[in-house]
Amino acid sequence: MTPTGSAAVAAPVVSPAPRWARRSAHAIALCALPSGLWRIAMASGIDVGYSDQVLRDAFGIPGWGIAYVVGLAVVSELAALFPLLLVSDRWQPLRPRTLAALARAASALTIVFALSQLVVLFTVDSRTCLSDTAETVWALFFGPLAAVPFLLTAVTWSYSKRRRA
């Protein structure tokens, strides 16, 4: 009983996230950073390998395409920060089961999206807009995103195991 006469409810003890899970969650945020910087460079007029005609026709740059590309960079980075919730011991905005279900859905969606991008990469002639050098630079900036599905799945598994959700 507490001094006010009500019964105290003990919070369940949850082990902290393992070091590898914390590092993986931080790595996800870092994996999204280069592609976001590339998009912002493209939106701000820095030559990223696309011709002016491709920027105008395919991306709407200059114009509303700038807002789309910058918005995509911001939303991508915010989404990449989500796994940090799974390893945080201080702040949990949702109930553990809800957060675990959301994490599982996000993990599944990133895997499906990554697989769909592989299909597009090998079946659609989408690389003709970039020069060889620009294509290499693009691959260096977007390549780290390939690790995100694996890292997110591992962090989600760790969270679910620790929270038994």
mmCIF file of N, CA, C and O in Angstrom, residues 68-135:
data_model
loop_
_atom_site.group_PDB
_atom_site.id
_atom_site.type_symbol
_atom_site.label_atom_id
_atom_site.label_comp_id
_atom_site.label_asym_id
_atom_site.label_seq_id
_atom_site.Cartn_x
_atom_site.Cartn_y
_atom_site.Cartn_z
ATOM 1 N N TYR A 68 8.298 18.011 -53.396
ATOM 2 C CA TYR A 68 8.141 16.557 -53.317
ATOM 3 C C TYR A 68 9.454 15.874 -52.943
ATOM 4 O O TYR A 68 9.495 15.026 -52.051
ATOM 5 N N VAL A 69 10.526 16.239 -53.619
ATOM 6 C CA VAL A 69 11.814 15.581 -53.401
ATOM 7 C C VAL A 69 12.348 15.891 -51.994
ATOM 8 O O VAL A 69 12.819 14.993 -51.291
ATOM 9 N N VAL A 70 12.262 17.147 -51.562
ATOM 10 C CA VAL A 70 12.712 17.499 -50.207
ATOM 11 C C VAL A 70 11.806 16.843 -49.171
ATOM 12 O O VAL A 70 12.281 16.316 -48.161
ATOM 13 N N GLY A 71 10.501 16.849 -49.417
ATOM 14 C CA GLY A 71 9.569 16.188 -48.499
ATOM 15 C C GLY A 71 9.855 14.703 -48.384
ATOM 16 O O GLY A 71 9.798 14.130 -47.292
ATOM 17 N N LEU A 72 10.176 14.073 -49.504
ATOM 18 C CA LEU A 72 10.523 12.656 -49.488
ATOM 19 C C LEU A 72 11.779 12.409 -48.662
ATOM 20 O O LEU A 72 11.853 11.443 -47.893
ATOM 21 N N ALA A 73 12.756 13.295 -48.779
ATOM 22 C CA ALA A 73 13.988 13.166 -47.994
ATOM 23 C C ALA A 73 13.690 13.294 -46.505
ATOM 24 O O ALA A 73 14.192 12.511 -45.681
ATOM 25 N N VAL A 74 12.855 14.258 -46.135
ATOM 26 C CA VAL A 74 12.518 14.472 -44.719
ATOM 27 C C VAL A 74 11.713 13.296 -44.169
ATOM 28 O O VAL A 74 12.021 12.772 -43.087
ATOM 29 N N VAL A 75 10.704 12.863 -44.899
ATOM 30 C CA VAL A 75 9.877 11.740 -44.440
ATOM 31 C C VAL A 75 10.712 10.458 -44.340
ATOM 32 O O VAL A 75 10.564 9.684 -43.393
ATOM 33 N N SER A 76 11.600 10.246 -45.276
ATOM 34 C CA SER A 76 12.459 9.051 -45.233
ATOM 35 C C SER A 76 13.335 9.057 -43.994
ATOM 36 O O SER A 76 13.491 8.027 -43.325
ATOM 37 N N GLU A 77 13.916 10.195 -43.677
ATOM 38 C CA GLU A 77 14.789 10.264 -42.498
ATOM 39 C C GLU A 77 13.974 10.117 -41.215
ATOM 40 O O GLU A 77 14.416 9.447 -40.272
ATOM 41 N N LEU A 78 12.784 10.710 -41.168
ATOM 42 C CA LEU A 78 11.927 10.537 -39.979
ATOM 43 C C LEU A 78 11.535 9.069 -39.806
ATOM 44 O O LEU A 78 11.530 8.556 -38.682
ATOM 45 N N ALA A 79 11.217 8.405 -40.903
ATOM 46 C CA ALA A 79 10.888 6.981 -40.822
ATOM 47 C C ALA A 79 12.093 6.167 -40.375
ATOM 48 O O ALA A 79 11.954 5.180 -39.645
ATOM 49 N N ALA A 80 13.278 6.586 -40.791
ATOM 50 C CA ALA A 80 14.493 5.864 -40.401
ATOM 51 C C ALA A 80 14.804 6.054 -38.919
ATOM 52 O O ALA A 80 15.561 5.264 -38.341
ATOM 53 N N LEU A 81 14.227 7.062 -38.291
ATOM 54 C CA LEU A 81 14.426 7.268 -36.854
ATOM 55 C C LEU A 81 13.499 6.389 -36.016
ATOM 56 O O LEU A 81 13.721 6.215 -34.818
ATOM 57 N N PHE A 82 12.462 5.817 -36.618
ATOM 58 C CA PHE A 82 11.500 4.974 -35.901
ATOM 59 C C PHE A 82 12.149 3.833 -35.118
ATOM 60 O O PHE A 82 11.774 3.590 -33.961
ATOM 61 N N PRO A 83 13.124 3.116 -35.672
ATOM 62 C CA PRO A 83 13.720 2.008 -34.910
ATOM 63 C C PRO A 83 14.365 2.434 -33.592
ATOM 64 O O PRO A 83 14.539 1.612 -32.698
ATOM 65 N N LEU A 84 14.702 3.700 -33.460
ATOM 66 C CA LEU A 84 15.271 4.163 -32.191
ATOM 67 C C LEU A 84 14.262 4.009 -31.051
ATOM 68 O O LEU A 84 14.652 3.835 -29.898
ATOM 69 N N LEU A 85 12.965 4.053 -31.373
ATOM 70 C CA LEU A 85 11.939 3.805 -30.352
ATOM 71 C C LEU A 85 12.011 2.376 -29.829
ATOM 72 O O LEU A 85 11.671 2.118 -28.674
ATOM 73 N N LEU A 86 12.450 1.466 -30.684
ATOM 74 C CA LEU A 86 12.479 0.060 -30.306
ATOM 75 C C LEU A 86 13.627 -0.274 -29.362
ATOM 76 O O LEU A 86 13.603 -1.314 -28.714
ATOM 77 N N VAL A 87 14.613 0.589 -29.299
ATOM 78 C CA VAL A 87 15.751 0.328 -28.408
ATOM 79 C C VAL A 87 15.814 1.329 -27.253
ATOM 80 O O VAL A 87 16.703 1.250 -26.411
ATOM 81 N N SER A 88 14.857 2.248 -27.214
ATOM 82 C CA SER A 88 14.839 3.263 -26.165
ATOM 83 C C SER A 88 14.284 2.676 -24.873
ATOM 84 O O SER A 88 13.254 2.010 -24.863
ATOM 85 N N ASP A 89 14.985 2.941 -23.777
ATOM 86 C CA ASP A 89 14.498 2.498 -22.472
ATOM 87 C C ASP A 89 13.725 3.612 -21.768
ATOM 88 O O ASP A 89 13.032 3.364 -20.804
ATOM 89 N N ARG A 90 13.845 4.825 -22.256
ATOM 90 C CA ARG A 90 13.259 5.971 -21.570
ATOM 91 C C ARG A 90 11.890 6.358 -22.072
ATOM 92 O O ARG A 90 11.064 6.817 -21.320
ATOM 93 N N TRP A 91 11.637 6.217 -23.349
ATOM 94 C CA TRP A 91 10.410 6.766 -23.910
ATOM 95 C C TRP A 91 9.737 5.740 -24.800
ATOM 96 O O TRP A 91 10.323 5.241 -25.750
ATOM 97 N N GLN A 92 8.504 5.415 -24.489
ATOM 98 C CA GLN A 92 7.701 4.503 -25.294
ATOM 99 C C GLN A 92 6.354 5.183 -25.554
ATOM 100 O O GLN A 92 5.508 5.238 -24.670
ATOM 101 N N PRO A 93 6.126 5.713 -26.759
ATOM 102 C CA PRO A 93 4.886 6.439 -27.027
ATOM 103 C C PRO A 93 3.657 5.545 -27.148
ATOM 104 O O PRO A 93 2.541 6.019 -27.008
ATOM 105 N N LEU A 94 3.866 4.269 -27.396
ATOM 106 C CA LEU A 94 2.763 3.329 -27.563
ATOM 107 C C LEU A 94 2.945 2.150 -26.624
ATOM 108 O O LEU A 94 4.032 1.905 -26.110
ATOM 109 N N ARG A 95 1.863 1.404 -26.450
ATOM 110 C CA ARG A 95 1.982 0.176 -25.657
ATOM 111 C C ARG A 95 2.937 -0.773 -26.379
ATOM 112 O O ARG A 95 3.017 -0.765 -27.606
ATOM 113 N N PRO A 96 3.648 -1.604 -25.623
ATOM 114 C CA PRO A 96 4.634 -2.496 -26.258
ATOM 115 C C PRO A 96 4.053 -3.383 -27.363
ATOM 116 O O PRO A 96 4.689 -3.562 -28.404
ATOM 117 N N ARG A 97 2.871 -3.929 -27.162
ATOM 118 C CA ARG A 97 2.295 -4.797 -28.205
ATOM 119 C C ARG A 97 1.965 -4.017 -29.469
ATOM 120 O O ARG A 97 2.161 -4.501 -30.579
ATOM 121 N N THR A 98 1.466 -2.789 -29.296
ATOM 122 C CA THR A 98 1.142 -1.950 -30.444
ATOM 123 C C THR A 98 2.413 -1.566 -31.192
ATOM 124 O O THR A 98 2.462 -1.632 -32.423
ATOM 125 N N LEU A 99 3.433 -1.184 -30.451
ATOM 126 C CA LEU A 99 4.699 -0.805 -31.075
ATOM 127 C C LEU A 99 5.337 -2.004 -31.783
ATOM 128 O O LEU A 99 5.874 -1.873 -32.882
ATOM 129 N N ALA A 100 5.246 -3.187 -31.170
ATOM 130 C CA ALA A 100 5.805 -4.392 -31.803
ATOM 131 C C ALA A 100 5.054 -4.726 -33.096
ATOM 132 O O ALA A 100 5.674 -5.076 -34.108
ATOM 133 N N ALA A 101 3.729 -4.595 -33.067
ATOM 134 C CA ALA A 101 2.949 -4.863 -34.279
ATOM 135 C C ALA A 101 3.276 -3.858 -35.376
ATOM 136 O O ALA A 101 3.424 -4.224 -36.552
ATOM 137 N N LEU A 102 3.422 -2.610 -34.997
ATOM 138 C CA LEU A 102 3.796 -1.578 -35.963
ATOM 139 C C LEU A 102 5.190 -1.851 -36.532
ATOM 140 O O LEU A 102 5.424 -1.711 -37.738
ATOM 141 N N ALA A 103 6.107 -2.267 -35.682
ATOM 142 C CA ALA A 103 7.468 -2.573 -36.125
ATOM 143 C C ALA A 103 7.479 -3.777 -37.073
ATOM 144 O O ALA A 103 8.204 -3.786 -38.073
ATOM 145 N N ARG A 104 6.685 -4.797 -36.754
ATOM 146 C CA ARG A 104 6.614 -5.968 -37.644
ATOM 147 C C ARG A 104 6.066 -5.573 -39.013
ATOM 148 O O ARG A 104 6.554 -6.028 -40.046
ATOM 149 N N ALA A 105 5.020 -4.732 -39.014
ATOM 150 C CA ALA A 105 4.435 -4.291 -40.280
ATOM 151 C C ALA A 105 5.456 -3.460 -41.074
ATOM 152 O O ALA A 105 5.599 -3.642 -42.284
ATOM 153 N N ALA A 106 6.165 -2.565 -40.391
ATOM 154 C CA ALA A 106 7.178 -1.751 -41.066
ATOM 155 C C ALA A 106 8.283 -2.630 -41.624
ATOM 156 O O ALA A 106 8.773 -2.406 -42.743
ATOM 157 N N SER A 107 8.682 -3.637 -40.873
ATOM 158 C CA SER A 107 9.732 -4.546 -41.328
ATOM 159 C C SER A 107 9.278 -5.311 -42.572
ATOM 160 O O SER A 107 10.021 -5.418 -43.555
ATOM 161 N N ALA A 108 8.059 -5.810 -42.538
ATOM 162 C CA ALA A 108 7.534 -6.541 -43.694
ATOM 163 C C ALA A 108 7.425 -5.633 -44.914
ATOM 164 O O ALA A 108 7.782 -6.037 -46.036
ATOM 165 N N LEU A 109 6.957 -4.410 -44.711
ATOM 166 C CA LEU A 109 6.833 -3.475 -45.830
ATOM 167 C C LEU A 109 8.185 -3.110 -46.426
ATOM 168 O O LEU A 109 8.317 -2.988 -47.649
ATOM 169 N N THR A 110 9.199 -2.939 -45.584
ATOM 170 C CA THR A 110 10.522 -2.608 -46.133
ATOM 171 C C THR A 110 11.099 -3.770 -46.922
ATOM 172 O O THR A 110 11.771 -3.555 -47.936
ATOM 173 N N ILE A 111 10.823 -4.986 -46.481
ATOM 174 C CA ILE A 111 11.298 -6.160 -47.230
ATOM 175 C C ILE A 111 10.593 -6.234 -48.586
ATOM 176 O O ILE A 111 11.238 -6.421 -49.627
ATOM 177 N N VAL A 112 9.272 -6.062 -48.593
ATOM 178 C CA VAL A 112 8.516 -6.105 -49.847
ATOM 179 C C VAL A 112 8.972 -4.978 -50.773
ATOM 180 O O VAL A 112 9.180 -5.192 -51.976
ATOM 181 N N PHE A 113 9.155 -3.785 -50.225
ATOM 182 C CA PHE A 113 9.604 -2.652 -51.044
ATOM 183 C C PHE A 113 10.996 -2.909 -51.613
ATOM 184 O O PHE A 113 11.256 -2.628 -52.783
ATOM 185 N N ALA A 114 11.900 -3.440 -50.805
ATOM 186 C CA ALA A 114 13.258 -3.727 -51.282
ATOM 187 C C ALA A 114 13.231 -4.755 -52.412
ATOM 188 O O ALA A 114 13.929 -4.605 -53.420
ATOM 189 N N LEU A 115 12.413 -5.790 -52.258
ATOM 190 C CA LEU A 115 12.302 -6.793 -53.316
ATOM 191 C C LEU A 115 11.706 -6.198 -54.583
ATOM 192 O O LEU A 115 12.149 -6.517 -55.695
ATOM 193 N N SER A 116 10.708 -5.329 -54.424
ATOM 194 C CA SER A 116 10.110 -4.703 -55.607
ATOM 195 C C SER A 116 11.122 -3.816 -56.325
ATOM 196 O O SER A 116 11.127 -3.745 -57.557
ATOM 197 N N GLN A 117 11.990 -3.152 -55.571
ATOM 198 C CA GLN A 117 13.003 -2.307 -56.188
ATOM 199 C C GLN A 117 14.035 -3.141 -56.941
ATOM 200 O O GLN A 117 14.555 -2.703 -57.970
ATOM 201 N N LEU A 118 14.324 -4.337 -56.430
ATOM 202 C CA LEU A 118 15.223 -5.231 -57.174
ATOM 203 C C LEU A 118 14.598 -5.647 -58.499
ATOM 204 O O LEU A 118 15.277 -5.718 -59.528
ATOM 205 N N VAL A 119 13.303 -5.936 -58.473
ATOM 206 C CA VAL A 119 12.603 -6.303 -59.705
ATOM 207 C C VAL A 119 12.661 -5.145 -60.695
ATOM 208 O O VAL A 119 12.972 -5.330 -61.873
ATOM 209 N N VAL A 120 12.381 -3.931 -60.216
ATOM 210 C CA VAL A 120 12.425 -2.758 -61.088
ATOM 211 C C VAL A 120 13.838 -2.557 -61.641
ATOM 212 O O VAL A 120 14.020 -2.283 -62.828
ATOM 213 N N LEU A 121 14.821 -2.712 -60.776
ATOM 214 C CA LEU A 121 16.213 -2.503 -61.198
ATOM 215 C C LEU A 121 16.600 -3.417 -62.351
ATOM 216 O O LEU A 121 17.282 -2.997 -63.287
ATOM 217 N N PHE A 122 16.147 -4.675 -62.312
ATOM 218 C CA PHE A 122 16.572 -5.634 -63.324
ATOM 219 C C PHE A 122 15.591 -5.799 -64.488
ATOM 220 O O PHE A 122 15.896 -6.489 -65.441
ATOM 221 N N THR A 123 14.422 -5.176 -64.413
ATOM 222 C CA THR A 123 13.459 -5.367 -65.498
ATOM 223 C C THR A 123 13.102 -4.089 -66.241
ATOM 224 O O THR A 123 12.696 -4.141 -67.376
ATOM 225 N N VAL A 124 13.234 -2.941 -65.606
ATOM 226 C CA VAL A 124 12.852 -1.683 -66.245
ATOM 227 C C VAL A 124 14.114 -0.951 -66.660
ATOM 228 O O VAL A 124 15.103 -0.922 -65.929
ATOM 229 N N ASP A 125 14.063 -0.356 -67.806
ATOM 230 C CA ASP A 125 15.219 0.392 -68.295
ATOM 231 C C ASP A 125 15.214 1.783 -67.663
ATOM 232 O O ASP A 125 15.047 2.791 -68.334
ATOM 233 N N SER A 126 15.388 1.833 -66.339
ATOM 234 C CA SER A 126 15.298 3.096 -65.613
ATOM 235 C C SER A 126 16.643 3.790 -65.471
ATOM 236 O O SER A 126 16.707 4.910 -65.011
ATOM 237 N N ARG A 127 17.699 3.126 -65.855
ATOM 238 C CA ARG A 127 19.028 3.709 -65.647
ATOM 239 C C ARG A 127 19.511 4.529 -66.828
ATOM 240 O O ARG A 127 20.611 5.039 -66.802
ATOM 241 N N THR A 128 18.706 4.660 -67.866
ATOM 242 C CA THR A 128 19.163 5.371 -69.056
ATOM 243 C C THR A 128 19.231 6.877 -68.842
ATOM 244 O O THR A 128 19.820 7.571 -69.655
ATOM 245 N N CYS A 129 18.648 7.413 -67.783
ATOM 246 C CA CYS A 129 18.644 8.858 -67.540
ATOM 247 C C CYS A 129 19.951 9.348 -66.925
ATOM 248 O O CYS A 129 20.212 10.540 -66.918
ATOM 249 N N LEU A 130 20.748 8.459 -66.380
ATOM 250 C CA LEU A 130 21.981 8.849 -65.705
ATOM 251 C C LEU A 130 23.199 8.426 -66.513
ATOM 252 O O LEU A 130 23.206 7.358 -67.131
ATOM 253 N N SER A 131 24.232 9.233 -66.446
ATOM 254 C CA SER A 131 25.502 8.841 -67.065
ATOM 255 C C SER A 131 26.146 7.762 -66.191
ATOM 256 O O SER A 131 25.720 7.530 -65.071
ATOM 257 N N ASP A 132 27.190 7.117 -66.698
ATOM 258 C CA ASP A 132 27.838 6.044 -65.942
ATOM 259 C C ASP A 132 28.398 6.537 -64.615
ATOM 260 O O ASP A 132 28.253 5.895 -63.583
ATOM 261 N N THR A 133 29.050 7.695 -64.630
ATOM 262 C CA THR A 133 29.619 8.246 -63.400
ATOM 263 C C THR A 133 28.511 8.606 -62.418
ATOM 264 O O THR A 133 28.587 8.289 -61.233
ATOM 265 N N ALA A 134 27.453 9.250 -62.924
ATOM 266 C CA ALA A 134 26.333 9.634 -62.061
ATOM 267 C C ALA A 134 25.628 8.402 -61.504
ATOM 268 O O ALA A 134 25.168 8.404 -60.361
ATOM 269 N N GLU A 135 25.560 7.353 -62.294
ATOM 270 C CA GLU A 135 24.937 6.113 -61.828
ATOM 271 C C GLU A 135 25.747 5.495 -60.688
ATOM 272 O O GLU A 135 25.187 4.987 -59.714
#
